Short mmCIF file of C-alpha atoms in Angstrom, two decimals:
data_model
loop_
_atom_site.label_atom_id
_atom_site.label_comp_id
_atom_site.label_asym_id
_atom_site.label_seq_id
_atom_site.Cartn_x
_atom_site.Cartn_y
_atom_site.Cartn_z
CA UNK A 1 -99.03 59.49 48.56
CA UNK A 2 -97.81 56.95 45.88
CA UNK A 3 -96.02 58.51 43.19
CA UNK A 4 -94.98 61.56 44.93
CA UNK A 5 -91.30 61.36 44.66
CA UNK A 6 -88.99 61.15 41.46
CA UNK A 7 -85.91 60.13 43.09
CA UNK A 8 -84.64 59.15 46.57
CA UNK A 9 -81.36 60.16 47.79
CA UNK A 10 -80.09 58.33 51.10
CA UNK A 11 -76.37 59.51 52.80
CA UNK A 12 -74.97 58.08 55.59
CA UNK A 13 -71.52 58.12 57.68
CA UNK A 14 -70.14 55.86 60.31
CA UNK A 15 -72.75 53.24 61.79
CA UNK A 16 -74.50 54.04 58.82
CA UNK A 17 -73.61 50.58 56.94
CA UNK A 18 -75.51 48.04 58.43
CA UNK A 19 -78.60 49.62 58.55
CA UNK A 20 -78.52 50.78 54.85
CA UNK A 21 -77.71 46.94 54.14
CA UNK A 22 -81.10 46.56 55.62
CA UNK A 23 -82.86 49.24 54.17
CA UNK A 24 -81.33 48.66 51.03
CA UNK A 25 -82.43 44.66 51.04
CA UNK A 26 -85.88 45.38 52.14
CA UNK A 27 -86.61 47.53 49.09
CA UNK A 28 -88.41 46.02 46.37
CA UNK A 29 -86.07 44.90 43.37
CA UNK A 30 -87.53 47.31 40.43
CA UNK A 31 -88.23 50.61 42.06
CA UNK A 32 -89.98 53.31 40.40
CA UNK A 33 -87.75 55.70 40.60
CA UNK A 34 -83.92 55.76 40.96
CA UNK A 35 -82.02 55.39 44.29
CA UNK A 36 -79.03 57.36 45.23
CA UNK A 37 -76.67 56.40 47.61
CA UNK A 38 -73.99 58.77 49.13
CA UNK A 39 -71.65 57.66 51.89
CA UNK A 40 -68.14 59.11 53.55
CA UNK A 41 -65.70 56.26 52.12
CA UNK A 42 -61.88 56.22 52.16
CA UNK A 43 -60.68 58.06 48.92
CA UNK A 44 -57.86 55.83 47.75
CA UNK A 45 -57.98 52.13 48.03
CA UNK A 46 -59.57 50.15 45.85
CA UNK A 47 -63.08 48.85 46.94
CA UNK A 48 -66.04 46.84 46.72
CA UNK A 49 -68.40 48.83 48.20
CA UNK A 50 -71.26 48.61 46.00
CA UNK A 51 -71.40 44.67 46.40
CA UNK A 52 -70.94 45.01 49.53
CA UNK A 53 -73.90 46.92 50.28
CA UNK A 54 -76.48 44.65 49.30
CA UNK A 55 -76.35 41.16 48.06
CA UNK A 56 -79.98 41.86 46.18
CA UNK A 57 -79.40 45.09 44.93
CA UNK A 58 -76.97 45.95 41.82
CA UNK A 59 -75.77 49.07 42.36
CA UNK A 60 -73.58 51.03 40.06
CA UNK A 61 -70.94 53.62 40.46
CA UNK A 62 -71.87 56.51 37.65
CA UNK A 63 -69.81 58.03 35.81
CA UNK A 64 -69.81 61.45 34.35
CA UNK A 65 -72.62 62.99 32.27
CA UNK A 66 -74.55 59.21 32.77
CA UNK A 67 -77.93 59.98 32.57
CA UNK A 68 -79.91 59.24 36.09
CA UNK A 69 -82.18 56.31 35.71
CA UNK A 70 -85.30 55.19 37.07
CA UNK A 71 -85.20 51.19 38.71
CA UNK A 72 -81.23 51.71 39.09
CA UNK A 73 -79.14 51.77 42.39
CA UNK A 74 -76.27 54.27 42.29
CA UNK A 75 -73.34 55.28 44.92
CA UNK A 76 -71.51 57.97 44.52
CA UNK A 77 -67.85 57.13 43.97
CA UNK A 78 -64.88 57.20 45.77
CA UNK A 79 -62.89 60.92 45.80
CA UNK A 80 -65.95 62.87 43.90
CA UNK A 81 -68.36 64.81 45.02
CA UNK A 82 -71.67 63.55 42.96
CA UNK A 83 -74.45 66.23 42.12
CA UNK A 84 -76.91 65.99 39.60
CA UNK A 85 -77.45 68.03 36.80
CA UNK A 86 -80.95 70.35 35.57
CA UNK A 87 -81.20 67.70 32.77
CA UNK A 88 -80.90 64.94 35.33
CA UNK A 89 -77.53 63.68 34.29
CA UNK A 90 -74.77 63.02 36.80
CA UNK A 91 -72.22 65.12 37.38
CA UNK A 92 -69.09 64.62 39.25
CA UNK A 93 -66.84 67.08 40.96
CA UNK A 94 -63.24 66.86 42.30
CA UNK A 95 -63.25 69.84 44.26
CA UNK A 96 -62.61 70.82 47.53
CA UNK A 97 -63.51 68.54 50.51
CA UNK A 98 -66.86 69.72 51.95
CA UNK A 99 -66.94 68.31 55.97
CA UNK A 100 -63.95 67.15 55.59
CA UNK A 101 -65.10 64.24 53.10
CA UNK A 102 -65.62 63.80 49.51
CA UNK A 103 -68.13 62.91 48.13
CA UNK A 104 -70.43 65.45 50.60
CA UNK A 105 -73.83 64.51 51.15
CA UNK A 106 -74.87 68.03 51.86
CA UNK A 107 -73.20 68.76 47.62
CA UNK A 108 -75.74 66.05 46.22
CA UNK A 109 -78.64 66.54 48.66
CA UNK A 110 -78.80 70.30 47.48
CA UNK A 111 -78.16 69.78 43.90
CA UNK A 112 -81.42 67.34 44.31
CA UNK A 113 -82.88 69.84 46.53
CA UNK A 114 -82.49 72.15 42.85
CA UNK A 115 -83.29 69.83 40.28
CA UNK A 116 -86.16 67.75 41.73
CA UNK A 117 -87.79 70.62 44.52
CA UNK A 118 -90.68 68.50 45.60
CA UNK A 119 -90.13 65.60 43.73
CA UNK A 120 -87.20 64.78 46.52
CA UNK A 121 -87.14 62.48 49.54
CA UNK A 122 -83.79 62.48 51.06
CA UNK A 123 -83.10 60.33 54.03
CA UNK A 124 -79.93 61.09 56.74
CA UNK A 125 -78.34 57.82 58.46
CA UNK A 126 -76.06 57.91 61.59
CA UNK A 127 -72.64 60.08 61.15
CA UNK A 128 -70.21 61.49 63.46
CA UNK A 129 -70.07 65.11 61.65
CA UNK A 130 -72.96 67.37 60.47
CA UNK A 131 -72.82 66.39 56.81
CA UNK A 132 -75.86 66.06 55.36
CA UNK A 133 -77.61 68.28 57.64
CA UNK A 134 -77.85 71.45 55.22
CA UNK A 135 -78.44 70.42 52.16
CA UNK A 136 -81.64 68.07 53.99
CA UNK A 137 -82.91 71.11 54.78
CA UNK A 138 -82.36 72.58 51.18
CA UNK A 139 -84.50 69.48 50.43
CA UNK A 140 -87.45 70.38 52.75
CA UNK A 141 -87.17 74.22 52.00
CA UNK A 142 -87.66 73.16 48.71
CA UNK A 143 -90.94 71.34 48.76
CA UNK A 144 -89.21 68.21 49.29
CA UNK A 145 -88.90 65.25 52.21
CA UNK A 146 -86.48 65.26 54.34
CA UNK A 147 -85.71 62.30 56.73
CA UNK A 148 -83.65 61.59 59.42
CA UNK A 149 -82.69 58.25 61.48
CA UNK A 150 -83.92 58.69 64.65
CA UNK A 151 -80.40 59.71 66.70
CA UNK A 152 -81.77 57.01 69.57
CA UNK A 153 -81.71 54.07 67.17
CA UNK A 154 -78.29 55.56 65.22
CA UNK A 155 -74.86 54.09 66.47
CA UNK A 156 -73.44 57.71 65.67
CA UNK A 157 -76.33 60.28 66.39
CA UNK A 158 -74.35 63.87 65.30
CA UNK A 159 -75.42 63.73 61.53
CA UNK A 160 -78.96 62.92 62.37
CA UNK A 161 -79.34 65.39 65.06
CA UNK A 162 -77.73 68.19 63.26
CA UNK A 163 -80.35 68.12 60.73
CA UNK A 164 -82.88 67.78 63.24
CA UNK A 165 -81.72 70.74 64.99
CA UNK A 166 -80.67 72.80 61.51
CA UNK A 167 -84.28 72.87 60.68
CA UNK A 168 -88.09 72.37 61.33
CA UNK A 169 -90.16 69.54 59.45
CA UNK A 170 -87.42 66.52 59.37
CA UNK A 171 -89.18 63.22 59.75
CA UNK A 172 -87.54 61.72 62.70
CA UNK A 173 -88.06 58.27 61.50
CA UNK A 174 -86.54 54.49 62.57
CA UNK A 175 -85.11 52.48 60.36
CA UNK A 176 -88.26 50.27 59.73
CA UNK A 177 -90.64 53.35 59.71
CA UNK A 178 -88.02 54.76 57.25
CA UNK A 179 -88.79 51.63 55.08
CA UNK A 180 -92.48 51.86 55.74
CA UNK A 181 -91.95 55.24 54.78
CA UNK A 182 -90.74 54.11 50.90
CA UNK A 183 -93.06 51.59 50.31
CA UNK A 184 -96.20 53.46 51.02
CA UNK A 185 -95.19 56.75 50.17
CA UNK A 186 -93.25 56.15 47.25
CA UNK B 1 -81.38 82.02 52.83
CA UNK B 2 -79.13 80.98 49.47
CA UNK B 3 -78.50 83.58 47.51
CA UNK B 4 -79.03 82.50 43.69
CA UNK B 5 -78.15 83.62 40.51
CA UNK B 6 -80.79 83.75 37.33
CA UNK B 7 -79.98 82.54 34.57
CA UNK B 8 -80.15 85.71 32.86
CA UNK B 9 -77.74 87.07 35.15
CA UNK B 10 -75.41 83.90 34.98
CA UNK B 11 -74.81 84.64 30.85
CA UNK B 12 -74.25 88.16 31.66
CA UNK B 13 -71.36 87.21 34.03
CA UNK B 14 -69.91 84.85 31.27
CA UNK B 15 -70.27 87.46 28.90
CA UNK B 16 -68.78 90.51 30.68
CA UNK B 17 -65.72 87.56 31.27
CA UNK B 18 -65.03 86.63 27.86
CA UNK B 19 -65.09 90.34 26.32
CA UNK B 20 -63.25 92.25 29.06
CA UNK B 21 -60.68 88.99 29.94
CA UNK B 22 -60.83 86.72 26.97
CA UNK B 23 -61.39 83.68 29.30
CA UNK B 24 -64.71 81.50 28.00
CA UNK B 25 -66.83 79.57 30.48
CA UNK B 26 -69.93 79.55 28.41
CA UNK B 27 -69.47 75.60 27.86
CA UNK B 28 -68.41 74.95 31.88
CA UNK B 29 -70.93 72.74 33.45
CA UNK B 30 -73.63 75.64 34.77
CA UNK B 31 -74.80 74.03 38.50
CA UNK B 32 -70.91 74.14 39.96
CA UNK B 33 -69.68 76.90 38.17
CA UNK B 34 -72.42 78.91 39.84
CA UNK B 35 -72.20 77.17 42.72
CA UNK B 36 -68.23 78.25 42.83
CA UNK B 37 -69.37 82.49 41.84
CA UNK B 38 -71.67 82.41 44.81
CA UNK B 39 -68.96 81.03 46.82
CA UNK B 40 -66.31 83.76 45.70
CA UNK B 41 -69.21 86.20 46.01
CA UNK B 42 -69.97 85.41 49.86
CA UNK B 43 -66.12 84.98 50.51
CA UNK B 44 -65.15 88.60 48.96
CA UNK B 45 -68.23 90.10 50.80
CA UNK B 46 -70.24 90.67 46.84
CA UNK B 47 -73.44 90.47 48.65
CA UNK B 48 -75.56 90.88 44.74
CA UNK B 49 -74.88 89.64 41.00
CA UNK B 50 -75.07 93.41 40.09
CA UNK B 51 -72.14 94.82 42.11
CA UNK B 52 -70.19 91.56 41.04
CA UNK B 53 -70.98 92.05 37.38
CA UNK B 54 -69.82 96.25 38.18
CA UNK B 55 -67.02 95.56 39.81
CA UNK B 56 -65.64 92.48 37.20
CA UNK B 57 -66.16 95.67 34.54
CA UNK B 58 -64.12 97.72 36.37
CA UNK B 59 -61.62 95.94 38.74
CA UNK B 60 -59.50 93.02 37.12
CA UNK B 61 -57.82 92.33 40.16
CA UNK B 62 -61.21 90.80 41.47
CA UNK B 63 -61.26 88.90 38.36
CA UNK B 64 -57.76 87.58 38.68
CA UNK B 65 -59.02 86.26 42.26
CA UNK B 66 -62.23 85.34 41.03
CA UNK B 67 -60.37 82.92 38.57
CA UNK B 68 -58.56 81.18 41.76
CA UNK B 69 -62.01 80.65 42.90
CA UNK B 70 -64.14 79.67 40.05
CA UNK B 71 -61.55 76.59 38.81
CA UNK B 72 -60.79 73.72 40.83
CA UNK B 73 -57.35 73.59 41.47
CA UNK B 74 -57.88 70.21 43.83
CA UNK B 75 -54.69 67.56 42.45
CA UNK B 76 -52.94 64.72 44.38
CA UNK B 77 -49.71 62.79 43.46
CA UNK B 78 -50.18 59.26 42.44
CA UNK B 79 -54.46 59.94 42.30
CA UNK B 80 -56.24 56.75 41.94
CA UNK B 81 -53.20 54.45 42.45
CA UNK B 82 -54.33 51.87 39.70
CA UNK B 83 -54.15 54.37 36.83
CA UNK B 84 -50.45 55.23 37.37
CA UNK B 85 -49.86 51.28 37.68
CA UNK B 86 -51.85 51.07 34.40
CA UNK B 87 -49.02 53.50 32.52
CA UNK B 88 -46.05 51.52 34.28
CA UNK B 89 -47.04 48.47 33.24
CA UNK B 90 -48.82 49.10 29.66
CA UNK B 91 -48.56 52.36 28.12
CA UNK B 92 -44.75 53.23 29.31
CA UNK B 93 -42.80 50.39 27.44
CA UNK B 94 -44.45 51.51 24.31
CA UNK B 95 -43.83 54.67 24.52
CA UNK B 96 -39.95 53.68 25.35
CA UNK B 97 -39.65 52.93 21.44
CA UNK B 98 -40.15 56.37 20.45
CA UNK B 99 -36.58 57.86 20.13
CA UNK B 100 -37.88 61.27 22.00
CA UNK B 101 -40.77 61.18 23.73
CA UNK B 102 -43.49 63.96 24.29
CA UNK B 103 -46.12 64.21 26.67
CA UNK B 104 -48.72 67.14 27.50
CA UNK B 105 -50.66 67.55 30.48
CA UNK B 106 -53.37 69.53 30.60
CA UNK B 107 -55.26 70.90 32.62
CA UNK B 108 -52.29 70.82 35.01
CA UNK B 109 -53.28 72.73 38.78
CA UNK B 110 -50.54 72.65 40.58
CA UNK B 111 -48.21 70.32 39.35
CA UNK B 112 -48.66 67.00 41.32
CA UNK B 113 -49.81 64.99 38.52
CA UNK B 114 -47.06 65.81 36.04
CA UNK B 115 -44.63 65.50 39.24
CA UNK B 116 -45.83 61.40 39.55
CA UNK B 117 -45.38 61.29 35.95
CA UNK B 118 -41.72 62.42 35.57
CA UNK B 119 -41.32 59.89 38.85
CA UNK B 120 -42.65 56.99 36.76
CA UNK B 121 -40.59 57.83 33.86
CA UNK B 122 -37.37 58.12 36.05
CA UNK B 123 -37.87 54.80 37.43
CA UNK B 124 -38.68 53.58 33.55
CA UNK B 125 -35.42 55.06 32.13
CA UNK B 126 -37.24 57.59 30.28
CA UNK B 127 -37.17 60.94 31.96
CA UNK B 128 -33.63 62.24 30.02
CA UNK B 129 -35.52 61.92 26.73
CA UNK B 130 -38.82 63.32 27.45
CA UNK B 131 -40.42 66.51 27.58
CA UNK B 132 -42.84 66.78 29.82
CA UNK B 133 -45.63 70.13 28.72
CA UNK B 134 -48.06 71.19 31.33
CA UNK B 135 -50.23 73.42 30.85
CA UNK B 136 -53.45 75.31 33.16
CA UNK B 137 -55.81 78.24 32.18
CA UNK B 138 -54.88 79.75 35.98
CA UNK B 139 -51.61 81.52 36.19
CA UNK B 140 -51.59 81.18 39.58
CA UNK B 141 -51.53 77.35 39.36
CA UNK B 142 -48.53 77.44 37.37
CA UNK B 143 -46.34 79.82 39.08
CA UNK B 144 -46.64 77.17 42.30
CA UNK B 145 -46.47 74.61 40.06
CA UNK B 146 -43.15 75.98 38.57
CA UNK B 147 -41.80 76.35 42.63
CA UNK B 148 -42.01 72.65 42.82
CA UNK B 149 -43.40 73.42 46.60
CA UNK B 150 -46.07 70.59 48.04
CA UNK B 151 -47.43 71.29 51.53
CA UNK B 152 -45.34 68.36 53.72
CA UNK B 153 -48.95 66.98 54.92
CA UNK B 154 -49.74 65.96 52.23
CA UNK B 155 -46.92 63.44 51.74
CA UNK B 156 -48.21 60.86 53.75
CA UNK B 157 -51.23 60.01 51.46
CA UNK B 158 -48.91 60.38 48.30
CA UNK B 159 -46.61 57.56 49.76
CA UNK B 160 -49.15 55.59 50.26
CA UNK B 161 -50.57 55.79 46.59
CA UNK B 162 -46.99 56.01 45.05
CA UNK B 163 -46.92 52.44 46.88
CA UNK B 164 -50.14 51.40 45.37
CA UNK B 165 -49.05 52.89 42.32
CA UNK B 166 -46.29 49.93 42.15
CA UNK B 167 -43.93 52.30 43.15
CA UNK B 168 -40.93 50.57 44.57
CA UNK B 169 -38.10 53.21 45.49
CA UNK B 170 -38.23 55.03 48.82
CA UNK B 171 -40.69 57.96 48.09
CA UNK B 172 -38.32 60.29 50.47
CA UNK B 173 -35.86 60.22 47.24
CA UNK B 174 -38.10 62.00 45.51
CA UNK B 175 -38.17 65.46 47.58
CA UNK B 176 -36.20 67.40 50.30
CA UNK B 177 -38.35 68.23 53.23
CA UNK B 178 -37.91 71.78 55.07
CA UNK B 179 -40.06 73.23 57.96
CA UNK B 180 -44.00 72.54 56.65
CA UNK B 181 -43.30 72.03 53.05
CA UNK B 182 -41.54 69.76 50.47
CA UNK B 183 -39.36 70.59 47.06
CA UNK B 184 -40.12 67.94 44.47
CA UNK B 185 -36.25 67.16 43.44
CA UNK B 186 -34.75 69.26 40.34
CA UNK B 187 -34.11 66.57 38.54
CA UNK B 188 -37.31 65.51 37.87
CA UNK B 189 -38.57 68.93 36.92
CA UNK B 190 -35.83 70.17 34.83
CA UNK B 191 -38.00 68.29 31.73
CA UNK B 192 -41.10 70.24 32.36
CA UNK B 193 -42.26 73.11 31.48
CA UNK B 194 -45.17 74.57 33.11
CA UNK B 195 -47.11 77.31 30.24
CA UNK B 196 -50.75 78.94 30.31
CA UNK B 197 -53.38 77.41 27.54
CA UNK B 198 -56.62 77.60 27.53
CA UNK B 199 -58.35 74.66 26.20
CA UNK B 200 -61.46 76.54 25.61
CA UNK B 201 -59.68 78.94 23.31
CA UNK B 202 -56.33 78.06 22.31
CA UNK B 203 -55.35 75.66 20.00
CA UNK B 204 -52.73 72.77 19.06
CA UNK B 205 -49.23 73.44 19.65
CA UNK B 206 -46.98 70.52 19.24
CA UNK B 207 -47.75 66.75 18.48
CA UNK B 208 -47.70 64.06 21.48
CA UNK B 209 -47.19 60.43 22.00
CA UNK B 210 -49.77 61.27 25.61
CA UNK B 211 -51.77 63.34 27.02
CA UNK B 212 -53.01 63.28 30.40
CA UNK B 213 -56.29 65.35 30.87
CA UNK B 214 -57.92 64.20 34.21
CA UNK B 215 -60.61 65.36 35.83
CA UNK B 216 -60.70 68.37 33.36
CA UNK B 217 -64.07 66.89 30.87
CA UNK B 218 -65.92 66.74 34.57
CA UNK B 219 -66.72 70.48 34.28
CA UNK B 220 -66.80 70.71 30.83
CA UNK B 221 -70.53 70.19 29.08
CA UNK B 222 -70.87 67.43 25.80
CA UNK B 223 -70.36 70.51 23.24
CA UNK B 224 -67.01 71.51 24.70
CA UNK B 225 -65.82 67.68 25.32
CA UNK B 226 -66.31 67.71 22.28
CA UNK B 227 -64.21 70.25 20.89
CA UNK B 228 -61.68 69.37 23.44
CA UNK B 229 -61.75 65.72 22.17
CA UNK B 230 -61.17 67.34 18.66
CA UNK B 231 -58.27 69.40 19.94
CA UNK B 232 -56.51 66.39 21.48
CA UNK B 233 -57.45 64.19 18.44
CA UNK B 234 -54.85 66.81 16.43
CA UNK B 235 -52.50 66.91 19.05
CA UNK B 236 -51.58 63.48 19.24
CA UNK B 237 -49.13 60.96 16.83
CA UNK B 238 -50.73 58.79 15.06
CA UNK B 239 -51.76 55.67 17.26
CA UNK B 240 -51.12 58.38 20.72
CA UNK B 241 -52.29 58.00 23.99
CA UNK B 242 -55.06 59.63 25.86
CA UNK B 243 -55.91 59.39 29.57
CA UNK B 244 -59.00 60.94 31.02
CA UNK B 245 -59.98 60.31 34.73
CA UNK B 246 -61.47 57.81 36.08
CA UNK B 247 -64.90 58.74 36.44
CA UNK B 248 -65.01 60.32 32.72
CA UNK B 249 -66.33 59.02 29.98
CA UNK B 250 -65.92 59.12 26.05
CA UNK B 251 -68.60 57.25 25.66
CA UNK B 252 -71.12 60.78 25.50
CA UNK B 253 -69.06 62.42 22.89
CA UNK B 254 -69.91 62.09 19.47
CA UNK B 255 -65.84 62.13 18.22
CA UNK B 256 -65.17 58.68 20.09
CA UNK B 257 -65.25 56.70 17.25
CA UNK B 258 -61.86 58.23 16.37
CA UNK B 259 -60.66 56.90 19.65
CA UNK B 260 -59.82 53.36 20.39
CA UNK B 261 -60.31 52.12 24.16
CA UNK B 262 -57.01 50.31 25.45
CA UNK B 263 -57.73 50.26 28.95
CA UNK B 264 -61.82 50.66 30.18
CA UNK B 265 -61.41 51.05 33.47
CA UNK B 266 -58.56 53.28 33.53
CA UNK B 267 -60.20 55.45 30.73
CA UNK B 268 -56.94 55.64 28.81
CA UNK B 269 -57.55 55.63 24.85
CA UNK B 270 -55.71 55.43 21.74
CA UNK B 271 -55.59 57.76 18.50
CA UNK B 272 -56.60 55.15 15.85
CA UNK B 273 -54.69 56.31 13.20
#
C-alpha cells in the first residue's frame, strides 16, 4: 500500500555493496520518506563510503541529535552505533561492539522497530554473521516489514538466513523484487 | 520476549538513584540508558523493574555494579586518527606559549585518551609543564585508569592510529609489555591525575587552556549539553580550547554562540573571549 511506511532502514555486511549500489541507484531521487543505511565498515581509516555508494544518491553521515529527515540518504558512521530517538532525532552510541561490529544493525533496526512500530520496513542484505537478524524481527513483531535478500541470490547468505530462521513473516525477497517492493509499496 | 520498562517506572529508577546515591541521570539520553538497565537487569538475573527498584533501595553494592553497567566505559588510544593530528598540528603550538599549561579531560573511562594526549605533548616538548586533569563519574574507571594497565590486544589497533595520528616515534617506547597486558610508561603519567566529577552535578574547579570531552554530549539530552556547555564555557581561559567528538555537534545547543568553531570537522572550538 503506498504510504505505508515512514522510514526505510536497509543493513548489510560483506557482499552486501554491490547490490545496495544497485538498489540504492534504482530508487527514485526524492523519496518520501528518509532512507537509512547501516553497514559493518572498518572503524578507523578514513573513508569515502557514502560517495561511494551511489553516484546518484547524496547521502550524509548524521551526526548527533540531527533530526531524521524525509527525501535524505543517511549511513551510519564509522565506530558508532546509530539508533534513533522517540522524537525521531539521531542518536549515536560508542558503546560496546554488538556482533562483533559497530555500528550494529540489529542496535538501529530495534530502535526503529520502537520508534516507528508499523511505520518500519527494514531490509537485510548478504553478511557473514547474524547481525541484523534480531532486531528484523523486533521490526516485524512490531507491526513492521521485515525483508530479507534471498540467501540464493546473496554472495554471503548467514545474515539473511539467520533472520529467516530467527523468525516467521520475513519477506524472502531478490534484489529486484526488493526494489519492486519500494516503489509500489512505499 | 523483551522485557521493557514504562516510563513511569524508568523516572522512578532515576529517582530512587539520585536521592539514595546522589548520581543524576534524569538528563541521559532515555532509549540507551534503558536499553543499558535492562541489560544489567538480565545480566544480574533482576528478572522485574520492581525487585530492581527494591533491591537499588536496599543494596548499594548492586548500585555500585549497576553504575559499571549503565555508563559506557568504551575508549581507544589515538580514536579517530585525524583529530589527534588536528591538535599536533594546530591547537598544540598555541598552547606551547602559555608558560604552564592546563588541560582537563572529562569524561575520562579508562584513561586511553588522556594517555595519547600526554604522548602528543611528549613528542611536542610540552609534557614537563602541563597538568594533565581527568576526570569520570565511575570510580571504577579511574582506579584502572590510575594502574596505567591496557589489555596487550589492544595495541595493535592503537599503533596503527598513533601512525595515522602523525605519530612518528616507535609506539613500543611508549609502554612495557608483560604476559597479556601493557603499562603505559611512568613518565607520561606522572602529570595526570585521575579524580571523580560528575558533570551532571559538580561544578568548575580550575581554569583550562583545553578540554577534551568526547563522546560524552552523545548520551547527554539538549538541556544537559547545555548546562555542560555552560560548565565548560567557565572552565576555560579566555580564547580556550574545546574538543567534542567527532560525531557531536554544537550546533543544537543554544550556548554556541559563545563558542567559536576552529576546526569543523574535528569539532574542536574556541572560548571567544
Amino acid at each position: 500500500m503506498k504510504g505505508a511506511y515512514d522510514i526505510i532502514t536497509i543493513g548489510g555486511s560483506a557482499g552486501s555493496l554491490s547490490v545496495l549500489t544497485m538498489l540504492l541507484d534504482a530508487l527514485p531521487e526524492n523519496m518520501r520518506m528518509p532512507v537509512v543505511i547501516v553497514l559493518h565498515r572498518l572503524r578507523n581509516v578514513e573513508s569515502e563510503m557514502g560517495r561511494l555508494l551511489s553516484a546518484t544518491k547524496k547521502i550524509r553521515e548524521p551526526e548527533d541529535k540531527e533530526p531524521v529527515k524525509d527525501h535524505h540518504f543517511y549511513l551510519a558512521p564509522q565506530n558508532y552505533h546509530l539508533m534513533i530517538e522517540a522524537d525521531k532525532t539521531f542518536m549515536l552510541d560508542y558503546s560496546e561492539l554488538v556482533n562483533y561490529s559497530r555500528p550494529a544493525i540489529d542496535m538501529t533496526f530495534s530502535s526503529v522497530a520502537e520508534v516507528y512500530g508499523h511505520r518500519a520496513l527494514c531490509i537485510l542484505l548478504s553478511g557473514a554473521n547474524k547481525d541484523g537478524a534480531e532486531g528484523l524481527c523486533e521490526v516485524i513483531a512490531a507491526g513492521g516489514t521485515g525483508i530479507a535478500q534471498d540467501p540464493q541470490t546473496a554472495t554471503f547468505e548467514a545474515m539473511p538466513q539467520s533472520a529467516i530462521d530467527l523468525c516467521r513473516d520475513v519477506k524472502i525477497l531478490t534484489i529486484e523484487e526488493i526494489i519492486k517492493f519500494i516503489f509500489f509499496e512505499t | 520476549m523483551k522485557e521493557d520498562i514504562s516510563a513511569v517506572d524508568f523516572l522512578d529508577i532515576i529517582n530512587i538513584v539520585k536521592l539514595q546515591y546522589g548520581y543524576d541521570f534524569a538528563g541521559y539520553v532515555q532509549a540507551s540508558l534503558k536499553r543499558r538497565i535492562l541489560r544489567f537487569m538480565s545480566r544480574t538475573n533482576i528478572s522485574t523493574v520492581f525487585d530492581l527498584k527494591h533491591r537499588l533501595i536496599n543494596d548499594s553494592e548492586l548500585f555500585t555494579h549497576m553504575v559499571q553497567y549503565i555508563t559506557v566505559n568504551v575508549t581507544e588510544m589515538f580514536r579517530d586518527p585525524r583529530f589527534y593530528r588536528t591538535l599536533r598540528e594546530e591547537v598544540l603550538p598555541k598552547l606551547a606559549a602559555y608558560p604552564n599549561i592546563k588541560i582537563w579531560h572529562a569524561g575520562c573511562s579508562t584513561g586511553e585518551e588522556v594517555f595519547s594526549m600526554a604522548i602528543l605533548l611528549q613528542e611536542a616538548g610540552l609534557l614537563s609543564r602541563t597538568k594533565l586533569y581527568a576526570s569520570d563519574l565511575n570510580p571504577m574507571n579511574l582506579e584502572k585508569a590510575a594502574t596505567g594497565i591496557i589489555p596487550l590486544d589492544n595495541m595493535k589497533d592503537y599503533t596503527y592510529n598513533y601512525i595515522q595520528s602523525g605519530g612518528l616515534a616507535d609506539f613500543s617506547n611508549y609502554y612495557t609489555a608483560r604476559y597479556d597486558n601493557v603499562l603505559i610508561k611512568k613518565e607520561l603519567r606522572k602529570q595526570i591525575n585521575f579524580f571523580q566529577h560528575n558533570l551532571v552535578t559538580d561544578t568548575v574547579f580550575n581554569e583550562f587552556q583545553l578540554i577534551c570531552c568526547r563522546n560524552v554530549f552523545i548520551y547527554f539530552n539538549r538541556e544537559l549539553q547545555n548546562h555542560v556547555l555552560q560548565l565548560f564555557y567557565d572552565s576555560l581561559s579566555s580564547r580556550g580550547y574545546l574538543a567534542m567528538g567527532i560525531r557531536e555537534s554544537m550546533r543544537f545547543a543554544n550556548i554556541h554562540k559563545q563558542y567559536e568553531t576552529v576546526h569543523a570537522q574535528e569539532k574542536i572550538y574556541r572560548r571567544k573571549s
